[in-house]
Coordinates of C-alpha atoms and ligand atoms in Angstrom, one line a residue:
M1 CA 59.5 -22.5 19.0
A2 CA 57.0 -19.7 19.5
L3 CA 55.3 -18.7 16.3
A4 CA 53.7 -15.5 15.2
G5 CA 49.9 -15.7 15.1
T6 CA 49.6 -18.8 17.3
G7 CA 49.0 -19.5 21.0
V8 CA 47.9 -16.3 22.8
F9 CA 48.2 -14.5 19.4
A10 CA 45.8 -16.7 17.5
E11 CA 42.9 -14.3 18.0
I12 CA 44.7 -11.5 16.2
L13 CA 44.6 -13.6 13.0
D14 CA 41.6 -14.1 10.7
G15 CA 42.4 -16.8 8.2
E16 CA 45.4 -15.3 6.4
V17 CA 44.8 -11.7 7.4
Y18 CA 45.8 -10.1 10.6
R19 CA 43.0 -8.2 12.4
Y20 CA 43.0 -4.6 13.5
Y21 CA 42.4 -3.6 17.1
A22 CA 39.4 -1.4 18.0
D23 CA 37.3 -1.0 21.2
G24 CA 39.2 -3.7 23.0
E25 CA 38.6 -6.3 20.2
W26 CA 40.4 -7.8 17.3
R27 CA 38.3 -7.1 14.1
S28 CA 38.3 -7.7 10.4
S29 CA 37.7 -4.7 8.3
A30 CA 34.4 -4.2 6.5
S31 CA 36.4 -3.2 3.4
G32 CA 37.0 -6.9 2.7
K33 CA 40.4 -5.7 1.5
S34 CA 43.9 -6.4 2.8
V35 CA 47.4 -5.1 2.3
A36 CA 50.2 -7.5 1.5
I37 CA 53.4 -7.3 3.4
V38 CA 56.3 -8.5 1.3
N39 CA 59.2 -10.3 3.0
P40 CA 62.3 -8.3 1.9
T41 CA 64.4 -11.5 1.7
T42 CA 62.1 -13.8 -0.2
R43 CA 60.3 -11.0 -2.0
K44 CA 57.1 -13.0 -1.6
T45 CA 54.0 -12.0 0.4
Q46 CA 54.6 -13.0 4.0
Y47 CA 51.6 -11.5 5.8
R48 CA 48.4 -9.6 5.2
V49 CA 46.8 -6.9 7.3
Q50 CA 43.4 -5.3 7.1
A51 CA 42.9 -2.2 4.9
C52 CA 40.8 -0.2 7.4
T53 CA 38.1 2.1 6.2
Q54 CA 37.5 5.8 7.0
E55 CA 34.3 4.7 8.9
E56 CA 36.4 2.3 11.0
V57 CA 38.8 5.1 11.8
N58 CA 35.9 7.4 12.8
K59 CA 34.7 4.7 15.2
V60 CA 38.1 4.2 16.7
M61 CA 38.4 8.0 17.3
D62 CA 35.0 8.1 19.0
A63 CA 35.9 5.2 21.3
A64 CA 39.3 6.7 22.1
K65 CA 37.6 10.0 23.2
V66 CA 35.2 8.2 25.5
A67 CA 37.9 5.9 27.0
Q68 CA 40.3 8.8 27.5
K69 CA 37.9 10.6 29.8
A70 CA 37.7 7.6 32.1
W71 CA 41.5 7.0 31.9
A72 CA 42.3 10.5 32.9
R73 CA 40.4 9.7 36.2
T74 CA 42.4 6.6 36.7
P75 CA 45.1 7.0 39.5
L76 CA 48.6 7.5 38.2
W77 CA 49.9 4.5 40.1
K78 CA 47.3 2.3 38.4
R79 CA 48.2 3.5 35.0
A80 CA 51.9 2.8 35.8
E81 CA 50.9 -0.7 37.1
L82 CA 49.2 -1.6 33.8
L83 CA 52.2 -0.3 31.8
H84 CA 54.6 -2.5 33.9
K85 CA 52.3 -5.4 33.2
A86 CA 52.3 -4.8 29.5
A87 CA 56.1 -4.5 29.6
A88 CA 56.5 -7.9 31.2
I89 CA 54.1 -9.5 28.8
L90 CA 55.9 -8.0 25.9
K91 CA 59.2 -9.4 27.1
E92 CA 57.7 -12.7 27.7
H93 CA 56.6 -12.9 24.1
K94 CA 59.7 -11.6 22.5
A95 CA 60.2 -14.6 20.3
P96 CA 57.1 -14.4 18.1
I97 CA 57.4 -10.6 17.9
A98 CA 61.0 -10.9 16.9
E99 CA 60.0 -13.5 14.3
C100 CA 57.8 -10.9 12.6
L101 CA 60.6 -8.3 12.6
V102 CA 62.8 -10.9 10.8
K103 CA 60.2 -11.7 8.2
E104 CA 58.7 -8.2 7.7
I105 CA 61.7 -5.9 7.8
A106 CA 64.6 -8.4 7.5
K107 CA 66.0 -7.3 10.9
P108 CA 68.9 -9.6 11.9
A109 CA 67.4 -12.2 14.4
K110 CA 69.4 -11.1 17.5
D111 CA 68.7 -7.4 16.9
A112 CA 65.0 -8.3 16.5
V113 CA 64.9 -9.8 20.0
S114 CA 66.9 -6.9 21.4
E115 CA 64.3 -4.5 19.9
V116 CA 61.5 -6.2 21.8
V117 CA 63.4 -6.4 25.1
R118 CA 64.5 -2.8 24.8
S119 CA 60.8 -1.9 24.2
G120 CA 59.7 -3.6 27.4
D121 CA 62.4 -1.8 29.3
L122 CA 61.3 1.5 27.7
V123 CA 57.7 1.0 28.8
S124 CA 58.7 0.2 32.4
Y125 CA 61.0 3.2 32.6
T126 CA 58.2 5.4 31.2
A127 CA 55.9 4.1 33.9
E128 CA 58.4 5.0 36.6
E129 CA 59.3 8.4 35.1
G130 CA 55.7 9.2 34.7
V131 CA 54.9 8.5 38.3
R132 CA 57.7 10.9 39.4
I133 CA 57.2 13.8 37.0
L134 CA 53.5 13.7 36.7
G135 CA 53.2 13.4 40.5
E136 CA 54.6 16.8 40.9
G137 CA 53.2 20.2 40.1
K138 CA 54.3 23.8 40.9
L139 CA 53.2 26.5 43.3
L140 CA 53.9 30.0 42.2
V141 CA 53.4 33.1 44.4
S142 CA 52.4 36.5 42.9
D143 CA 54.9 38.8 44.6
S144 CA 57.9 38.0 42.5
F145 CA 56.4 40.0 39.6
P146 CA 56.7 43.8 40.1
G147 CA 53.7 45.6 41.6
N148 CA 52.2 42.5 43.2
E149 CA 51.7 41.5 46.8
R150 CA 51.6 37.9 47.8
N151 CA 47.8 37.5 47.5
K152 CA 47.7 35.0 44.6
Y153 CA 48.8 31.4 44.7
C154 CA 49.1 29.6 41.3
L155 CA 48.9 25.8 41.3
S156 CA 50.0 24.3 38.1
S157 CA 50.0 20.7 37.0
K158 CA 50.2 18.6 33.8
I159 CA 47.0 17.3 32.2
P160 CA 46.6 15.0 29.2
L161 CA 46.0 16.3 25.7
G162 CA 43.3 13.8 24.7
V163 CA 43.8 11.4 21.8
V164 CA 47.4 10.9 20.6
L165 CA 48.0 9.6 17.1
A166 CA 51.2 7.6 16.8
I167 CA 52.8 6.8 13.5
P168 CA 56.2 5.0 13.6
P169 CA 58.5 4.0 10.7
F170 CA 59.4 0.6 9.4
N171 CA 62.9 0.3 10.9
Y172 CA 61.8 0.1 14.6
P173 CA 58.1 -0.7 14.3
V174 CA 57.9 -1.9 17.9
N175 CA 60.4 0.3 19.7
L176 CA 59.3 3.5 18.0
A177 CA 55.7 2.6 18.6
V178 CA 56.1 2.0 22.4
S179 CA 58.2 5.2 22.7
K180 CA 54.9 7.0 21.8
I181 CA 52.4 4.6 23.4
G182 CA 54.1 4.6 26.9
P183 CA 54.3 8.4 27.4
A184 CA 50.8 8.9 25.9
L185 CA 49.2 6.4 28.3
I186 CA 51.0 7.3 31.5
A187 CA 50.1 10.9 30.9
G188 CA 46.4 10.0 30.7
N189 CA 45.9 10.1 27.0
A190 CA 44.2 7.6 24.6
L191 CA 46.3 6.3 21.8
V192 CA 45.6 5.4 18.2
L193 CA 48.4 3.6 16.4
K194 CA 48.9 3.5 12.7
P195 CA 51.9 1.1 12.2
P196 CA 54.1 1.2 9.2
T197 CA 52.9 -1.4 6.6
Q198 CA 56.3 -3.2 6.8
G199 CA 56.4 -3.9 10.5
A200 CA 52.6 -3.9 11.0
V201 CA 52.3 -7.5 12.1
A202 CA 55.1 -7.1 14.7
A203 CA 53.2 -4.0 15.9
L204 CA 49.9 -5.8 16.1
H205 CA 51.5 -8.5 18.3
M206 CA 52.9 -5.8 20.5
V207 CA 49.5 -4.2 20.8
H208 CA 48.1 -7.6 21.8
C209 CA 50.5 -7.5 24.8
F210 CA 48.8 -4.3 25.9
H211 CA 45.4 -6.0 25.4
L212 CA 46.5 -8.9 27.5
A213 CA 47.7 -6.5 30.2
G214 CA 44.0 -5.4 30.6
F215 CA 43.9 -1.8 29.5
P216 CA 40.4 -0.4 29.2
K217 CA 38.4 -0.9 26.0
G218 CA 39.0 1.7 23.3
L219 CA 42.0 3.4 25.1
I220 CA 44.5 1.8 22.7
S221 CA 43.6 1.0 19.1
C222 CA 45.6 0.0 16.1
V223 CA 44.4 0.7 12.5
T224 CA 46.2 -0.8 9.6
G225 CA 46.3 0.2 5.9
K226 CA 48.7 2.0 3.6
G227 CA 49.8 5.3 4.9
S228 CA 49.3 6.8 1.4
E229 CA 45.6 5.7 1.6
I230 CA 44.5 6.3 5.2
G231 CA 47.4 8.6 6.4
D232 CA 45.8 11.9 5.5
F233 CA 42.4 10.9 6.9
L234 CA 44.1 10.0 10.2
T235 CA 46.4 13.0 10.5
M236 CA 43.7 15.5 9.6
H237 CA 41.0 13.8 11.8
P238 CA 39.3 16.3 14.1
G239 CA 39.4 13.7 16.9
V240 CA 43.2 13.8 17.1
N241 CA 44.7 16.1 19.7
C242 CA 48.4 15.3 19.2
I243 CA 50.5 13.6 16.5
S244 CA 53.8 11.8 17.2
F245 CA 55.4 10.8 14.0
T246 CA 58.7 9.2 13.1
G247 CA 59.7 8.7 9.5
G248 CA 60.9 10.5 6.4
D249 CA 59.7 13.5 4.4
T250 CA 56.1 12.4 4.9
G251 CA 56.4 14.1 8.3
I252 CA 57.0 17.5 6.6
A253 CA 53.8 17.1 4.5
I254 CA 51.9 16.1 7.7
S255 CA 53.1 19.2 9.5
K256 CA 51.7 21.3 6.8
K257 CA 48.3 19.6 6.8
A258 CA 47.8 18.9 10.5
G259 CA 45.5 21.2 12.5
M260 CA 46.3 23.1 15.6
V261 CA 47.6 20.2 17.6
P262 CA 51.0 19.6 19.1
L263 CA 53.4 17.8 16.8
Q264 CA 56.4 15.6 17.6
M265 CA 58.3 14.9 14.4
E266 CA 61.4 12.8 14.2
L267 CA 62.4 12.7 10.6
G268 CA 65.4 11.8 8.4
G269 CA 69.1 12.5 8.9
K270 CA 72.4 12.8 7.1
D271 CA 74.6 12.3 10.2
A272 CA 78.1 13.5 9.6
C273 CA 81.1 11.8 11.2
I274 CA 84.0 14.4 11.4
V275 CA 87.4 12.8 12.0
L276 CA 90.3 14.9 13.1
E277 CA 94.0 14.0 12.7
D278 CA 94.6 13.2 16.4
A279 CA 91.7 10.6 16.5
D280 CA 92.1 7.0 17.7
L281 CA 91.9 5.5 14.2
D282 CA 90.8 2.0 15.4
L283 CA 88.0 3.5 17.4
V284 CA 87.0 5.6 14.3
A285 CA 87.0 2.5 12.0
G286 CA 85.0 0.5 14.4
N287 CA 82.4 3.2 14.8
I288 CA 82.2 3.9 11.1
V289 CA 81.4 0.3 10.4
K290 CA 79.0 -0.1 13.3
G291 CA 77.4 3.3 12.9
G292 CA 77.2 3.2 9.1
F293 CA 76.3 -0.5 8.4
S294 CA 74.3 -1.8 11.4
Y295 CA 70.9 -3.0 10.2
S296 CA 72.3 -2.3 6.7
G297 CA 72.4 1.4 7.3
Q298 CA 68.6 1.6 7.8
R299 CA 68.8 3.7 10.9
C300 CA 67.9 7.4 11.3
T301 CA 71.1 7.9 13.3
A302 CA 73.3 5.9 11.0
V303 CA 76.6 7.5 10.0
K304 CA 75.6 8.8 6.6
V305 CA 78.7 10.8 5.5
V306 CA 82.3 10.6 6.7
L307 CA 84.2 13.9 6.6
I308 CA 87.8 13.0 7.2
M309 CA 91.1 14.9 7.3
E310 CA 93.1 14.1 4.2
S311 CA 96.3 13.1 6.1
I312 CA 94.6 10.2 7.9
A313 CA 92.0 9.2 5.2
D314 CA 94.0 6.4 3.6
A315 CA 94.7 4.7 6.9
V316 CA 91.0 4.9 8.1
V317 CA 89.6 3.8 4.7
Q318 CA 92.0 0.8 4.8
K319 CA 90.9 -0.1 8.3
V320 CA 87.2 0.3 7.4
N321 CA 87.6 -1.9 4.3
A322 CA 89.2 -4.6 6.4
K323 CA 86.3 -4.7 8.7
L324 CA 83.7 -4.5 5.9
A325 CA 85.3 -7.6 4.4
K326 CA 84.4 -9.5 7.6
L327 CA 80.7 -8.6 7.7
K328 CA 78.4 -11.5 7.1
V329 CA 76.0 -10.7 4.2
G330 CA 72.8 -12.8 3.9
P331 CA 69.4 -13.5 5.3
P332 CA 68.3 -12.1 8.7
E333 CA 67.5 -15.6 10.0
D334 CA 71.2 -16.4 9.9
D335 CA 71.9 -13.3 12.0
S336 CA 73.8 -11.7 9.1
D337 CA 75.2 -8.2 9.6
I338 CA 74.0 -7.1 6.2
T339 CA 70.5 -8.2 5.3
P340 CA 68.2 -7.2 2.4
V341 CA 66.9 -3.6 2.5
V342 CA 63.2 -3.2 3.2
T343 CA 61.7 -2.9 -0.3
E344 CA 62.7 -3.3 -3.9
S345 CA 62.1 0.5 -4.4
S346 CA 64.5 1.2 -1.6
A347 CA 67.1 -1.0 -3.2
N348 CA 66.5 0.8 -6.5
F349 CA 66.8 4.2 -4.9
I350 CA 70.1 3.2 -3.2
E351 CA 71.4 1.9 -6.6
G352 CA 70.5 5.2 -8.2
L353 CA 72.7 7.0 -5.7
V354 CA 75.6 4.6 -6.3
M355 CA 75.3 4.9 -10.1
D356 CA 75.3 8.7 -9.8
A357 CA 78.5 8.6 -7.7
K358 CA 80.0 6.2 -10.2
E359 CA 79.3 8.5 -13.1
K360 CA 80.8 11.5 -11.3
G361 CA 84.0 9.7 -10.4
A362 CA 83.8 8.3 -6.8
T363 CA 86.3 5.6 -5.9
F364 CA 84.6 2.2 -5.2
C365 CA 86.4 0.5 -2.3
Q366 CA 84.4 -2.7 -3.0
E367 CA 82.7 -3.9 -6.1
Y368 CA 79.0 -2.9 -6.2
R369 CA 76.9 -6.0 -5.8
R370 CA 73.2 -6.5 -5.5
E371 CA 70.9 -9.6 -5.5
G372 CA 67.2 -8.7 -5.2
N373 CA 67.0 -6.4 -2.2
L374 CA 70.3 -7.5 -0.8
I375 CA 73.1 -5.0 -1.3
W376 CA 76.6 -5.8 -0.3
P377 CA 78.3 -3.2 2.0
L378 CA 80.0 -0.4 0.0
L379 CA 82.4 2.4 0.9
L380 CA 82.6 5.2 -1.6
D381 CA 85.8 7.2 -1.3
H382 CA 86.7 10.6 -2.8
V383 CA 83.0 11.6 -2.9
R384 CA 82.5 15.3 -3.8
P385 CA 79.7 17.7 -3.1
D386 CA 78.3 17.5 -6.6
M387 CA 77.3 13.9 -6.0
R388 CA 73.8 13.1 -4.7
I389 CA 75.1 10.7 -2.1
A390 CA 77.0 13.6 -0.5
W391 CA 73.6 15.0 0.6
E392 CA 70.9 12.4 0.3
E393 CA 70.0 9.7 2.8
P394 CA 70.6 6.2 1.2
F395 CA 69.1 4.2 4.0
G396 CA 71.2 1.3 2.9
P397 CA 74.6 -0.2 3.4
V398 CA 76.4 2.4 1.3
L399 CA 78.6 5.1 2.9
P400 CA 80.3 8.1 1.3
V401 CA 83.7 9.4 2.4
I402 CA 84.5 13.0 1.7
R403 CA 88.1 14.1 2.3
I404 CA 88.5 17.5 4.0
N405 CA 91.5 19.8 4.5
S406 CA 90.2 21.7 7.5
V407 CA 87.8 21.2 10.4
E408 CA 85.8 24.2 9.0
E409 CA 85.3 22.4 5.8
G410 CA 83.7 19.5 7.7
I411 CA 81.5 21.7 9.8
H412 CA 80.5 23.6 6.7
H413 CA 79.4 20.4 4.9
C414 CA 77.5 19.2 8.0
N415 CA 75.7 22.6 8.3
A416 CA 74.9 22.9 4.6
S417 CA 72.6 19.8 4.9
N418 CA 68.8 20.2 5.1
F419 CA 69.0 17.7 7.9
G420 CA 70.2 18.2 11.4
L421 CA 69.6 15.0 13.4
Q422 CA 72.9 14.0 14.9
G423 CA 76.6 14.2 14.1
C424 CA 79.8 12.8 15.7
I425 CA 83.4 14.0 16.1
F426 CA 86.5 11.9 16.7
T427 CA 89.4 13.6 18.4
R428 CA 91.4 13.2 21.6
D429 CA 91.2 17.0 22.2
I430 CA 88.0 17.5 24.2
N431 CA 88.3 21.3 24.0
K432 CA 88.3 21.2 20.2
A433 CA 85.4 18.6 20.3
I434 CA 83.3 21.0 22.4
L435 CA 83.9 23.9 20.0
I436 CA 83.0 21.8 17.0
S437 CA 80.0 20.3 18.7
D438 CA 78.7 23.9 19.4
A439 CA 79.3 24.8 15.7
M440 CA 77.4 21.8 14.3
E441 CA 73.7 22.4 13.6
T442 CA 72.4 19.1 14.7
G443 CA 70.1 18.0 17.6
T444 CA 72.8 15.9 19.2
V445 CA 76.6 15.5 18.8
Q446 CA 78.4 12.4 19.9
I447 CA 82.0 12.8 20.9
N448 CA 84.1 9.7 20.1
S449 CA 81.2 7.5 19.2
A450 CA 78.8 7.0 16.3
P451 CA 75.4 8.7 16.5
A452 CA 72.7 6.8 18.4
R453 CA 69.2 7.1 19.6
G454 CA 69.3 6.1 23.2
P455 CA 69.6 5.1 25.9
D456 CA 65.9 5.9 25.6
H457 CA 65.7 8.4 28.4
F458 CA 68.2 10.7 26.7
P459 CA 66.7 13.7 24.8
F460 CA 66.5 13.0 21.1
Q461 CA 65.7 15.7 18.6
G462 CA 66.5 16.9 15.1
L463 CA 67.0 20.4 13.9
K464 CA 65.9 21.8 10.4
D465 CA 64.2 19.1 8.3
S466 CA 65.1 16.4 10.9
G467 CA 62.2 17.3 13.1
I468 CA 60.1 19.3 15.5
G469 CA 60.2 18.9 19.3
S470 CA 62.2 16.5 21.3
Q471 CA 61.8 12.8 22.2
G472 CA 63.3 10.7 25.0
I473 CA 61.1 9.4 27.7
T474 CA 60.8 12.5 29.9
N475 CA 60.5 14.9 27.0
S476 CA 57.8 12.7 25.3
I477 CA 55.7 12.6 28.5
N478 CA 55.9 16.4 28.9
M479 CA 55.1 16.8 25.2
M480 CA 52.0 14.8 25.5
T481 CA 50.6 16.9 28.4
K482 CA 49.5 20.5 28.7
V483 CA 49.9 22.8 31.7
K484 CA 46.8 23.6 33.6
S485 CA 46.7 26.1 36.4
T486 CA 44.4 27.1 39.2
V487 CA 44.9 30.5 40.9
I488 CA 43.8 31.0 44.5
N489 CA 43.1 34.7 45.2
L490 CA 43.4 35.7 48.8
P491 CA 41.4 38.7 50.2
S492 CA 44.7 40.2 51.6
P493 CA 48.4 39.4 51.1
S494 CA 49.7 36.6 53.2
Y495 CA 53.5 36.0 53.8
T496 CA 54.5 32.7 55.4
M497 CA 56.2 33.4 58.8
G498 CA 55.6 37.1 58.1
Ligands
NAP501 P1 58.0 7.0 5.8 O1 57.9 6.5 4.5 O2 58.0 8.4 6.1 O3 56.8 6.3 6.7 C1 56.7 6.5 8.1 C2 55.3 6.2 8.5 O4 54.4 7.1 7.9 C3 54.8 4.8 8.1 O5 54.0 4.3 9.1 C4 53.9 5.1 6.9 O6 53.0 4.1 6.6 C5 53.3 6.4 7.3 N1 52.8 7.2 6.2 C6 53.0 7.2 4.9 N2 52.3 8.1 4.2 C7 51.6 8.8 5.2 C8 50.6 9.8 5.2 N3 50.3 10.4 4.0 N4 50.1 10.2 6.3 C9 50.4 9.6 7.5 N5 51.3 8.6 7.6 C10 51.9 8.2 6.4 O7 59.4 6.5 6.5 P2 59.9 5.0 6.5 O8 60.4 4.6 5.2 O9 59.0 4.1 7.3 O10 61.2 5.2 7.5 C11 62.4 5.7 7.0 C12 62.6 7.2 7.3 O11 62.4 7.4 8.7 C13 64.0 7.6 7.1 O12 64.0 8.9 6.5 C14 64.6 7.7 8.5 O13 65.7 8.6 8.6 C15 63.4 8.1 9.3 N6 63.6 7.8 10.7 C16 63.7 8.8 11.6 C17 63.9 8.5 12.9 C18 64.1 9.7 13.9 O14 63.8 9.4 15.1 N7 64.5 10.8 13.5 C19 63.9 7.2 13.4 C20 63.7 6.2 12.4 C21 63.6 6.5 11.1 P3 53.1 3.0 5.4 O15 54.3 2.2 5.8 O16 51.8 2.3 5.4 O17 53.4 3.8 4.2

């Protein structure tokens, strides 16, 4: 049984506190302070990480700048080779990393292992994609623009940005970290990671896999501490050349404060599931349960509101309830379907939304039940637009159903949201599905399946308050580069074969 903080990972631990990673070494902070990570299931302190100081952040940024210059001169195939190595080491050590995910964020045991394996695959795919897309540039000739002869050749290629700051959220602290680390490194950038507090220890183990792969000193670093304390210092740091952030509203605040650097923001969602009368109702029920309740609804792309035609609503609600009754509720170690939500304050927030819906007359399909951070799955029927849960993201195992009388009503509700991450439509009529998809103001629409991030090479983006830019392996590599061109000016026009 592999244990976190032991074996090859022993050096990342200093007594009871996990070290941070700077200049190719595991260090303890001069602050002498640590941040507690509370296990969502036991509600007791599980781990501690260093509370890094501003001075330590400055040093990390300086080292990153120096390391990046040398890295940019490292051949692309060599960068890819190191990434492949890191991916293999990551997969080899999936057990202790998954253990951290179970203890820090109450991720069901099997899903925790899948997150690590998926992350290794993502890093390998990124290495391969980078070799292809960064290995090609463009040649432009001048005579396509009016008034020009062919006397100028423009060679354009992609160059790194410099130092990329990566800030992932708690729900996929490994996967959403490597989805930033991989593209940044293959493109020739240095990378500074600020992991979420819940999930930091899993992230530190993941970073150690990159360390073991042998990346140059200072190229990757990982500073820990509360986002509310060191977040602004990091995001406004003059040494940062790009910010890739995934999380909630914090991202909107960062966008307002960050300097003139490219931003990749993947923020919250209120993904709507529009169900038409001709849909396959079993398929719908299965997807509502999987889409709405996997990892207890703590997924950016969870189904967060069901908009269903009145005539089929009873039948679907009944099917969903039957499936919810079969979900296993309990600790993540037992591979339960529903596990405790990440913090007590999250549980309180979810409860606030449930109580508001109760006061305003929603129908409770199950009894509301909570023990500590564990909330039993709950479907709320007959939700109306005056209820908070019709619009807000619970990030928990609670799903509202709004009954609609026309497709337009469903599209209207979806588009009235501040969010625009994903949405889904269930119908057997593909022509209708396309029209509805086009009308939905979301970054992605899934037809006949619940929203999902992935496979990881698909483009992934949110409209409105759900984000800026697009992720997915190819898009992230491109986002973390800039185009540079060199123009060759000939003394006289030259036409090939002319
Ligand atoms: P969060 O509270 O916004 O935190 C995200 C990250 O930001 C954490 O690493 C956090 O660190 C850090 N942070 C906090 N304050 C900061 C500051 N002032 N400056 C810089 N960084 C700061 O989000 P979360 O609770 O972890 O995740 C849930 C949210 O993420 C949901 O809204 C969900 O929809 C969204 N999400 C979106 C996607 C997507 O791709 N669209 C994917 C997954 C999740 P600390 O943990 O130390 O506070």
